[in-house]
Coordinates of C-alpha atoms and ligand atoms in Angstrom, one line a residue:
X1 CA 33.1 -63.5 -39.1
X2 CA 35.5 -60.6 -39.6
X3 CA 35.7 -59.8 -43.3
X4 CA 38.0 -62.5 -44.8
X5 CA 41.4 -60.9 -44.9
X6 CA 43.1 -64.1 -43.9
X7 CA 42.8 -67.7 -45.0
X8 CA 40.7 -69.6 -42.6
X9 CA 41.2 -73.3 -41.7
X10 CA 37.8 -74.8 -42.3
X11 CA 36.8 -78.3 -41.3
X12 CA 33.6 -79.8 -42.7
X13 CA 32.0 -82.9 -41.2
X14 CA 30.3 -84.9 -43.9
X15 CA 31.3 -85.2 -47.6
X16 CA 27.9 -85.6 -49.1
X17 CA 26.1 -83.0 -51.1
X18 CA 25.8 -80.2 -48.6
X19 CA 29.3 -80.6 -47.2
X20 CA 30.7 -80.6 -50.8
X21 CA 28.7 -77.5 -51.9
X22 CA 30.0 -75.7 -48.8
X23 CA 33.5 -76.9 -49.4
X24 CA 33.5 -75.8 -53.1
X25 CA 32.2 -72.3 -52.1
X26 CA 34.9 -71.8 -49.4
X27 CA 37.7 -73.2 -51.5
X28 CA 36.8 -70.8 -54.3
X29 CA 36.9 -68.0 -51.6
X30 CA 40.5 -69.0 -51.0
X31 CA 40.2 -70.8 -47.7
X32 CA 41.9 -74.0 -46.6
X33 CA 39.1 -76.6 -46.6
X34 CA 39.3 -80.1 -45.2
X35 CA 36.3 -82.5 -45.4
X36 CA 36.1 -85.5 -43.2
X37 CA 33.7 -88.2 -44.4
X38 CA 33.2 -91.4 -42.4
X39 CA 32.3 -93.5 -45.4
X40 CA 34.4 -94.3 -48.5
X41 CA 34.9 -92.2 -51.7
X42 CA 32.4 -94.3 -53.7
X43 CA 29.0 -94.7 -52.2
X44 CA 25.8 -96.4 -53.0
X45 CA 23.2 -93.7 -53.8
X46 CA 19.5 -94.2 -53.2
X47 CA 19.0 -93.9 -56.9
X48 CA 16.5 -91.2 -56.3
X49 CA 16.2 -87.9 -57.9
X50 CA 17.9 -84.8 -56.5
X51 CA 16.0 -81.8 -57.5
X52 CA 17.9 -78.6 -58.4
X53 CA 15.7 -75.8 -57.2
X54 CA 16.5 -72.0 -57.3
X55 CA 19.3 -72.0 -54.7
X56 CA 21.0 -75.0 -56.4
X57 CA 20.8 -73.1 -59.7
X58 CA 22.4 -70.1 -58.0
X59 CA 25.1 -72.2 -56.5
X60 CA 25.9 -73.9 -59.8
X61 CA 26.0 -70.6 -61.7
X62 CA 28.5 -69.3 -59.2
X63 CA 30.6 -72.3 -58.4
X64 CA 30.3 -75.1 -61.0
X65 CA 33.2 -75.1 -63.4
X66 CA 32.0 -77.9 -65.5
X67 CA 29.7 -77.0 -68.3
X68 CA 27.7 -80.0 -69.5
X69 CA 24.1 -80.5 -68.5
X70 CA 23.5 -83.1 -65.8
X71 CA 19.8 -83.0 -65.0
X72 CA 16.6 -84.2 -66.7
X73 CA 14.0 -81.5 -67.1
X74 CA 10.4 -82.1 -66.1
X75 CA 7.8 -79.6 -67.2
X76 CA 4.7 -80.4 -65.1
X77 CA 3.4 -82.1 -62.0
X78 CA 0.4 -84.2 -63.0
X79 CA -2.0 -86.8 -61.6
X80 CA -2.7 -90.1 -63.4
X81 CA -6.2 -91.2 -62.4
X82 CA -7.5 -94.7 -62.0
X83 CA -9.1 -94.5 -65.5
X84 CA -5.6 -93.4 -66.8
X85 CA -6.7 -89.9 -67.7
X86 CA -4.2 -87.2 -66.8
X87 CA -4.9 -84.0 -64.9
X88 CA -2.1 -81.4 -64.8
X89 CA -1.7 -79.9 -61.3
X90 CA 0.9 -77.3 -62.3
X91 CA 3.1 -76.5 -65.3
X92 CA 6.4 -75.9 -63.6
X93 CA 10.0 -76.7 -64.3
X94 CA 11.9 -79.3 -62.2
X95 CA 15.5 -80.1 -63.1
X96 CA 16.2 -83.5 -61.6
X97 CA 19.6 -85.2 -61.4
X98 CA 20.7 -88.2 -59.4
X99 CA 22.8 -88.3 -56.3
X100 CA 25.8 -90.0 -57.8
X101 CA 26.1 -87.6 -60.7
X102 CA 25.8 -84.5 -58.4
X103 CA 28.3 -86.0 -55.9
X104 CA 31.0 -86.8 -58.5
X105 CA 30.5 -83.4 -60.1
X106 CA 31.0 -81.6 -56.8
X107 CA 34.0 -83.9 -56.1
X108 CA 35.5 -82.9 -59.4
X109 CA 35.0 -79.2 -58.5
X110 CA 36.2 -79.7 -54.9
X111 CA 39.4 -81.8 -55.1
X112 CA 39.6 -82.9 -58.7
X113 CA 38.5 -86.4 -58.0
X114 CA 38.3 -88.4 -61.2
X115 CA 35.2 -90.6 -61.8
X116 CA 33.7 -92.3 -64.8
X117 CA 31.1 -89.5 -64.7
X118 CA 33.8 -86.7 -64.7
X119 CA 37.2 -88.1 -65.8
X120 CA 38.6 -84.6 -66.4
X121 CA 38.5 -82.1 -63.5
X122 CA 38.0 -78.4 -64.2
X123 CA 41.0 -76.0 -64.2
X124 CA 42.0 -74.7 -60.8
X125 CA 42.1 -71.0 -60.2
X126 CA 45.2 -69.2 -58.7
X127 CA 43.0 -67.8 -56.0
X128 CA 41.6 -71.2 -54.8
X129 CA 42.4 -72.4 -51.4
X130 CA 43.7 -75.9 -50.7
X131 CA 41.0 -78.6 -50.6
X132 CA 41.3 -82.1 -49.1
X133 CA 38.7 -84.8 -48.9
X134 CA 39.4 -87.4 -46.3
X135 CA 37.3 -90.5 -46.7
X136 CA 36.8 -93.1 -44.0
X137 CA 37.6 -90.6 -41.3
X138 CA 35.0 -89.8 -38.7
X139 CA 34.9 -86.8 -36.4
X140 CA 34.3 -88.3 -32.9
X141 CA 34.9 -85.2 -30.7
X142 CA 35.0 -81.5 -30.8
X143 CA 36.4 -79.1 -28.1
X144 CA 37.2 -75.4 -27.9
X145 CA 40.3 -73.8 -26.5
X146 CA 41.1 -70.1 -25.9
X147 CA 38.8 -67.1 -26.1
X148 CA 38.0 -64.3 -28.6
X149 CA 40.6 -64.0 -31.4
X150 CA 42.6 -66.9 -29.9
X151 CA 39.7 -69.4 -30.0
X152 CA 40.6 -72.7 -31.7
X153 CA 38.5 -75.7 -32.3
X154 CA 40.1 -79.1 -31.8
X155 CA 38.5 -82.1 -33.5
X156 CA 39.3 -85.7 -32.8
X157 CA 39.3 -87.8 -36.0
X158 CA 39.0 -91.6 -36.1
X159 CA 40.7 -93.2 -39.0
X160 CA 38.5 -96.2 -40.0
X161 CA 41.4 -98.0 -41.7
X162 CA 44.0 -97.8 -38.8
X163 CA 41.6 -97.1 -35.9
X164 CA 44.0 -94.3 -34.9
X165 CA 42.5 -91.1 -33.5
X166 CA 44.3 -87.8 -34.4
X167 CA 43.7 -84.2 -33.4
X168 CA 43.0 -81.5 -36.0
X169 CA 42.7 -77.7 -35.4
X170 CA 40.2 -75.4 -37.1
X171 CA 39.1 -71.8 -37.1
X172 CA 35.6 -72.7 -38.4
X173 CA 33.8 -76.1 -38.2
X174 CA 30.8 -76.8 -40.4
X175 CA 28.5 -79.7 -39.5
X176 CA 27.2 -81.1 -42.8
X177 CA 26.9 -84.5 -41.2
X178 CA 23.3 -85.4 -42.1
X179 CA 20.2 -86.4 -40.2
X180 CA 22.1 -88.1 -37.4
X181 CA 24.5 -85.2 -37.1
X182 CA 27.3 -85.4 -34.6
X183 CA 27.4 -81.6 -34.2
X184 CA 23.7 -81.4 -33.5
X185 CA 23.9 -84.3 -31.0
X186 CA 26.7 -82.5 -29.2
X187 CA 24.9 -79.2 -28.8
X188 CA 21.2 -80.2 -28.9
X189 CA 21.0 -83.8 -27.9
X190 CA 17.2 -83.7 -27.6
X191 CA 16.7 -82.9 -31.3
X192 CA 16.3 -86.3 -32.9
X193 CA 14.7 -87.5 -36.2
X194 CA 11.2 -89.0 -35.7
X195 CA 9.2 -91.5 -37.7
X196 CA 6.3 -89.7 -39.5
X197 CA 4.1 -92.8 -39.8
X198 CA 4.8 -93.8 -43.4
X199 CA 7.4 -95.4 -45.6
X200 CA 8.3 -95.4 -49.3
X201 CA 8.6 -98.6 -51.4
X202 CA 11.0 -97.7 -54.1
X203 CA 13.0 -98.7 -57.1
X204 CA 14.2 -97.7 -60.5
X205 CA 13.7 -99.2 -64.0
X206 CA 15.7 -98.4 -67.1
X207 CA 13.3 -96.5 -69.5
X208 CA 14.4 -98.9 -72.2
X209 CA 12.6 -101.7 -70.4
X210 CA 9.1 -100.2 -70.4
X211 CA 6.7 -99.8 -73.2
X212 CA 6.6 -96.6 -75.4
X213 CA 3.2 -95.7 -74.0
X214 CA 4.4 -95.9 -70.4
X215 CA 7.5 -93.8 -71.2
X216 CA 5.3 -91.2 -72.8
X217 CA 3.2 -90.7 -69.7
X218 CA 6.3 -90.2 -67.5
X219 CA 8.8 -88.5 -69.8
X220 CA 8.7 -84.9 -68.8
X221 CA 6.5 -84.9 -65.8
X222 CA 6.4 -85.9 -62.1
X223 CA 3.3 -88.1 -62.2
X224 CA 1.3 -88.9 -59.1
X225 CA -1.4 -91.4 -58.5
X226 CA -3.6 -90.4 -55.5
X227 CA -5.3 -93.0 -53.4
X228 CA -7.0 -93.0 -50.0
X229 CA -4.2 -92.0 -47.6
X230 CA -1.5 -93.4 -49.8
X231 CA 0.1 -92.4 -53.2
X232 CA 2.5 -93.5 -55.8
X233 CA 4.7 -91.4 -58.1
X234 CA 7.1 -91.8 -60.9
X235 CA 9.6 -89.4 -62.5
X236 CA 12.6 -89.7 -64.8
X237 CA 16.2 -89.3 -63.6
X238 CA 19.5 -89.5 -65.5
X239 CA 21.0 -92.9 -66.1
X240 CA 24.5 -94.3 -65.4
X241 CA 27.2 -91.6 -65.2
X242 CA 24.5 -89.0 -65.5
X243 CA 23.5 -89.9 -69.0
X244 CA 20.6 -87.9 -70.4
X245 CA 20.5 -89.9 -73.6
X246 CA 17.1 -91.1 -74.7
X247 CA 16.9 -94.8 -73.8
X248 CA 19.5 -94.6 -71.1
X249 CA 17.6 -92.8 -68.3
X250 CA 15.7 -94.4 -65.4
X251 CA 12.2 -94.2 -64.2
X252 CA 12.1 -93.7 -60.5
X253 CA 9.1 -95.3 -58.6
X254 CA 7.9 -94.5 -55.1
X255 CA 4.8 -95.7 -53.2
X256 CA 4.2 -94.2 -49.8
X257 CA 2.1 -96.3 -47.4
X258 CA 1.1 -95.6 -43.8
X259 CA 2.6 -98.3 -41.5
X260 CA 2.4 -98.8 -37.7
X261 CA 5.7 -99.1 -35.8
X262 CA 4.8 -102.8 -35.1
X263 CA 4.4 -103.5 -38.9
X264 CA 7.9 -101.9 -39.5
X265 CA 9.5 -104.7 -37.4
X266 CA 8.5 -107.1 -40.1
X267 CA 9.0 -104.8 -43.2
X268 CA 12.4 -103.7 -42.1
X269 CA 13.8 -107.1 -41.4
X270 CA 16.8 -107.9 -43.6
X271 CA 16.2 -110.4 -46.3
X272 CA 19.6 -112.1 -45.8
X273 CA 20.6 -112.0 -42.1
X274 CA 17.3 -111.0 -40.5
X275 CA 18.4 -108.0 -38.6
X276 CA 16.1 -105.0 -38.4
X277 CA 17.2 -101.9 -40.4
X278 CA 16.4 -98.4 -39.0
X279 CA 15.8 -96.0 -41.9
X280 CA 16.6 -97.8 -45.1
X281 CA 16.4 -101.4 -46.3
X282 CA 19.0 -101.2 -49.1
X283 CA 18.4 -102.8 -52.5
X284 CA 19.3 -106.5 -52.4
X285 CA 18.2 -106.7 -48.7
X286 CA 14.4 -106.4 -49.0
X287 CA 12.7 -109.7 -48.0
X288 CA 11.2 -111.4 -51.2
X289 CA 7.9 -112.3 -49.5
X290 CA 7.5 -108.7 -48.3
X291 CA 8.0 -107.3 -51.8
X292 CA 5.8 -110.0 -53.4
X293 CA 3.0 -109.1 -51.1
X294 CA 3.4 -105.5 -52.1
X295 CA 3.2 -106.4 -55.8
X296 CA 0.0 -108.4 -55.0
X297 CA -1.6 -105.3 -53.4
X298 CA -0.6 -103.3 -56.5
X299 CA -2.3 -105.7 -58.8
X300 CA -5.4 -106.0 -56.5
X301 CA -6.0 -102.2 -56.3
X302 CA -5.0 -102.2 -59.3
X303 CA -2.6 -99.3 -59.8
X304 CA -3.0 -97.6 -63.2
X305 CA -1.3 -99.5 -66.1
X306 CA 1.8 -97.4 -66.4
X307 CA 2.5 -97.5 -62.6
X308 CA 1.9 -101.3 -62.6
X309 CA 4.2 -101.8 -65.4
X310 CA 7.0 -99.9 -63.7
X311 CA 6.6 -101.5 -60.2
X312 CA 6.5 -105.1 -61.6
X313 CA 9.8 -104.4 -63.5
X314 CA 11.7 -103.2 -60.5
X315 CA 14.5 -105.8 -59.9
X316 CA 16.2 -104.3 -56.8
X317 CA 13.6 -102.6 -54.7
X318 CA 14.4 -100.8 -51.5
X319 CA 12.5 -99.3 -48.6
X320 CA 12.9 -95.9 -47.0
X321 CA 11.4 -95.0 -43.6
X322 CA 10.3 -91.3 -43.7
X323 CA 11.6 -89.3 -40.7
X324 CA 11.9 -85.6 -40.0
X325 CA 13.1 -83.1 -37.5
X326 CA 14.1 -79.4 -37.4
X327 CA 16.9 -78.0 -35.3
X328 CA 16.2 -75.0 -33.1
X329 CA 19.7 -73.6 -33.7
X330 CA 22.2 -73.4 -36.5
X331 CA 25.2 -71.6 -34.9
X332 CA 27.3 -72.5 -31.8
X333 CA 30.5 -71.4 -30.1
X334 CA 30.0 -67.7 -31.1
X335 CA 29.6 -68.6 -34.8
X336 CA 32.7 -70.8 -34.9
X337 CA 30.6 -74.0 -35.4
X338 CA 27.7 -74.0 -37.9
X339 CA 25.1 -76.5 -38.8
X340 CA 23.8 -77.0 -42.4
X341 CA 22.0 -79.4 -44.8
X342 CA 20.0 -82.3 -43.5
X343 CA 21.8 -82.0 -40.2
X344 CA 19.9 -78.8 -39.7
X345 CA 16.5 -79.9 -40.9
X346 CA 15.2 -83.0 -42.5
X347 CA 12.3 -82.5 -44.8
X348 CA 9.7 -85.0 -45.9
X349 CA 10.6 -86.0 -49.5
X350 CA 7.4 -84.7 -51.2
X351 CA 8.9 -81.3 -52.0
X352 CA 12.3 -82.8 -53.2
X353 CA 14.0 -79.9 -51.5
X354 CA 17.0 -81.2 -49.4
X355 CA 19.6 -80.6 -52.1
X356 CA 18.3 -77.1 -52.7
X357 CA 18.4 -76.4 -48.9
X358 CA 22.1 -77.6 -48.9
X359 CA 22.9 -75.1 -51.7
X360 CA 21.2 -72.2 -49.8
X361 CA 23.2 -73.0 -46.7
X362 CA 26.5 -73.2 -48.7
X363 CA 25.9 -69.8 -50.2
X364 CA 25.0 -68.3 -46.8
X365 CA 28.1 -69.8 -45.1
X366 CA 30.1 -68.2 -47.9
X367 CA 28.5 -64.8 -47.2
X368 CA 29.2 -65.3 -43.5
X369 CA 32.8 -66.2 -43.9
X370 CA 33.2 -63.1 -46.2
X371 CA 31.9 -60.9 -43.4
X372 CA 28.7 -60.0 -45.3
X373 CA 26.4 -61.4 -42.7
X374 CA 26.8 -62.2 -39.0
X375 CA 26.5 -65.5 -37.2
X376 CA 23.1 -64.4 -35.9
X377 CA 21.9 -63.5 -39.4
X378 CA 23.2 -66.9 -40.7
X379 CA 21.2 -68.6 -38.0
X380 CA 18.1 -66.5 -38.5
X381 CA 18.0 -67.1 -42.3
X382 CA 18.9 -70.8 -42.1
X383 CA 16.2 -71.4 -39.5
X384 CA 13.5 -69.3 -41.3
X385 CA 14.2 -71.1 -44.6
X386 CA 14.1 -74.4 -42.7
X387 CA 10.8 -73.7 -41.0
X388 CA 9.1 -72.6 -44.2
X389 CA 10.1 -75.6 -46.3
X390 CA 9.9 -78.1 -43.5
X391 CA 6.3 -77.1 -42.7
X392 CA 5.6 -77.1 -46.5
X393 CA 6.8 -80.7 -46.7
X394 CA 4.6 -81.7 -43.7
X395 CA 1.6 -80.1 -45.3
X396 CA 2.2 -82.1 -48.6
X397 CA 2.8 -85.2 -46.5
X398 CA -0.5 -84.8 -44.6
X399 CA -2.4 -84.0 -47.9
X400 CA -1.2 -87.3 -49.4
X401 CA -1.2 -89.6 -46.3
X402 CA -3.7 -88.2 -43.7
X403 CA -7.2 -86.8 -43.3
X404 CA -8.3 -83.5 -44.9
X405 CA -8.6 -82.0 -41.5
X406 CA -5.0 -82.8 -40.6
X407 CA -3.9 -81.5 -43.9
X408 CA -5.8 -78.2 -43.4
X409 CA -4.2 -77.7 -39.9
X410 CA -0.7 -78.2 -41.3
X411 CA -1.6 -75.9 -44.2
X412 CA -2.4 -73.1 -41.7
X413 CA 0.9 -73.8 -39.9
X414 CA 2.8 -73.5 -43.2
X415 CA 0.9 -70.3 -44.1
X416 CA 1.7 -68.8 -40.7
X417 CA 5.4 -69.2 -41.5
X418 CA 4.8 -67.8 -45.0
X419 CA 3.3 -64.7 -43.2
X420 CA 6.4 -64.4 -41.0
X421 CA 8.7 -64.7 -44.0
X422 CA 6.7 -62.0 -45.8
X423 CA 6.8 -59.6 -42.9
X424 CA 10.5 -60.1 -42.2
X425 CA 11.5 -59.7 -45.8
X426 CA 9.3 -56.5 -46.1
X427 CA 10.8 -55.2 -42.9
X428 CA 14.4 -55.8 -44.0
X429 CA 13.9 -55.1 -47.7
X430 CA 15.4 -58.4 -48.6
X431 CA 14.2 -61.2 -50.9
X432 CA 11.7 -63.6 -49.4
X433 CA 13.1 -67.0 -48.4
X434 CA 10.1 -69.0 -49.6
X435 CA 10.9 -70.6 -52.9
X436 CA 8.1 -71.1 -55.4
X437 CA 7.8 -73.1 -58.5
X438 CA 10.3 -72.4 -61.4
X439 CA 8.3 -71.3 -64.3
X440 CA 8.5 -73.1 -67.7
X441 CA 9.9 -70.3 -69.8
X442 CA 11.1 -71.9 -73.0
X443 CA 9.5 -74.1 -75.6
X444 CA 10.6 -77.7 -75.1
X445 CA 11.0 -80.4 -77.6
X446 CA 9.1 -83.1 -75.8
X447 CA 10.8 -85.8 -77.9
Ligands
LIG501 C1 25.2 -92.2 -49.9 C2 24.0 -91.3 -50.0 C3 23.1 -91.4 -51.0 C4 22.0 -90.5 -51.1 N1 21.2 -90.7 -52.2 C5 20.2 -89.8 -52.3 C6 19.3 -89.9 -53.4 O1 19.4 -90.7 -54.3 N2 18.3 -88.9 -53.5 C7 18.1 -88.0 -52.5 O2 17.2 -87.2 -52.6 N3 18.9 -87.9 -51.4 C8 19.9 -88.8 -51.3 N4 20.7 -88.7 -50.2 C9 20.5 -87.7 -49.2 C10 20.9 -86.3 -49.7 O3 22.3 -86.3 -49.8 C11 20.4 -85.2 -48.7 O4 19.0 -85.3 -48.6 C12 20.7 -83.8 -49.1 O5 21.1 -83.6 -50.4 C13 21.6 -83.0 -48.1 O6 22.5 -83.8 -47.7 P1 23.5 -83.6 -46.5 O7 24.9 -83.5 -47.2 O8 23.1 -82.5 -45.6 O9 23.4 -84.9 -45.7 P2 23.7 -86.4 -46.1 O10 23.5 -86.6 -47.5 O11 22.9 -87.3 -45.1 O12 25.3 -86.5 -45.7 C14 25.8 -86.5 -44.4 C15 27.2 -87.1 -44.6 O13 27.9 -86.9 -43.3 C16 28.6 -88.1 -43.1 N5 28.9 -88.1 -41.6 C17 28.0 -88.2 -40.6 N6 28.6 -88.0 -39.4 C18 29.9 -87.9 -39.7 C19 31.0 -87.7 -38.8 N7 30.9 -87.6 -37.5 N8 32.3 -87.5 -39.4 C20 32.4 -87.6 -40.8 N9 31.3 -87.7 -41.6 C21 30.1 -87.9 -41.1 C22 27.7 -89.2 -43.6 O14 28.4 -90.4 -43.8 C23 27.2 -88.6 -44.8 O15 28.0 -88.8 -46.0 C24 21.8 -89.5 -50.1 C25 22.7 -89.4 -49.0 C26 23.8 -90.3 -49.0 C27 24.8 -90.1 -47.8

């Protein structure tokens, strides 16, 4: 874009984490930002952790105007073996929050939305642009009129309350509309999410409900139990309203198992009305007999004591189907339409990287709008970053769920992209886009 002398009218599709991060960054740059979100203001999170990696840290340092801490700090990734001995894989820092807390914090920064997590919004700055969050409004069409400087984008927006469709004009449109992105479907209809062959059985348990011994195992670690082509993990996340108080946090449990597409028909059947879910069976909807059978398998294996204690205390389990894709493009209409977040590439969850990717994109869109990088550079960086971390997540997935040979092949694919990243960054003199582990620098009171 031309260096930002004028205030742009920016429309963002999707008011989840990526859309909000982008909205906050562009509002702080003085632009008029409108977010359309097809769902309501208050959502049901997956109660999973959202990991705040390097780019999220950078985003927060630059744009977060609230000061209290909102993530639980893990200091290591470790394995808990069947005999319940622990092996540390890596001492590395992982700051993990939960979706609701991050969402309400970004809302507080974006449009001053008041929630029980953040009842008092931060002070506005005189240079901020206007920011509007429209819930229950879905973008259903996008067209372009005019050429060059006169180009305008016209969006059709369906109001889910009244069923009216209205037209909205924009200088820049950002598709932060998730894995089933409208923007991606419009420009690259063949790029669709695909089932990777396994699912996650999931749930959370308040830390106050498990024994002291179990809490001690999981407190400051992401703990994995490896089995033959399946694995479980547990880590701690903040509690209600982002509470980090001892006793109020949650333990988050996941068990990844390989399932055939035929088996999914049974597993994904709704426990109340019997319809088949696509990607998530929400809590309260998992069939009791299906969950009971899973618990029986857990006892039969048996999972190590701390894992068994957590899974048997889950009251509202849910099931997530693991899907993935990567878009071949990130910029359309001569840079007037951009794609970002999970709409651009959907990683497997093992690297916990989606929130961090959204932050990277938000910062790059900000640079683009400020005229510091071109649309081609935005696309090149967004796609290189995506390839690197997408292939990394596939490698991890194959390591846990497939044969050693498959894992080795995907490791080579990942290393190939690491090589490209290294050469490109050497050539341009810019920082590498591959993100490593955050080092544990300070002494930590392990409670
Ligand atoms: C309700 C919810 C809860 C989540 N909970 C977790 C969690 O606990 N842990 C975790 O790791 N990840 C969670 N995620 C996913 C997480 O937000 C993403 O992995 C990541 O952070 C990047 O998100 P995103 O904003 O690119 O995509 P998403 O989070 O998928 O958001 C896309 C948004 O776009 C909206 N949308 C789609 N199409 C349109 C349209 N045409 N018009 C208007 N709006 C549209 C969707 O309703 C959605 O809110 C959750 C996502 C949602 C939506």
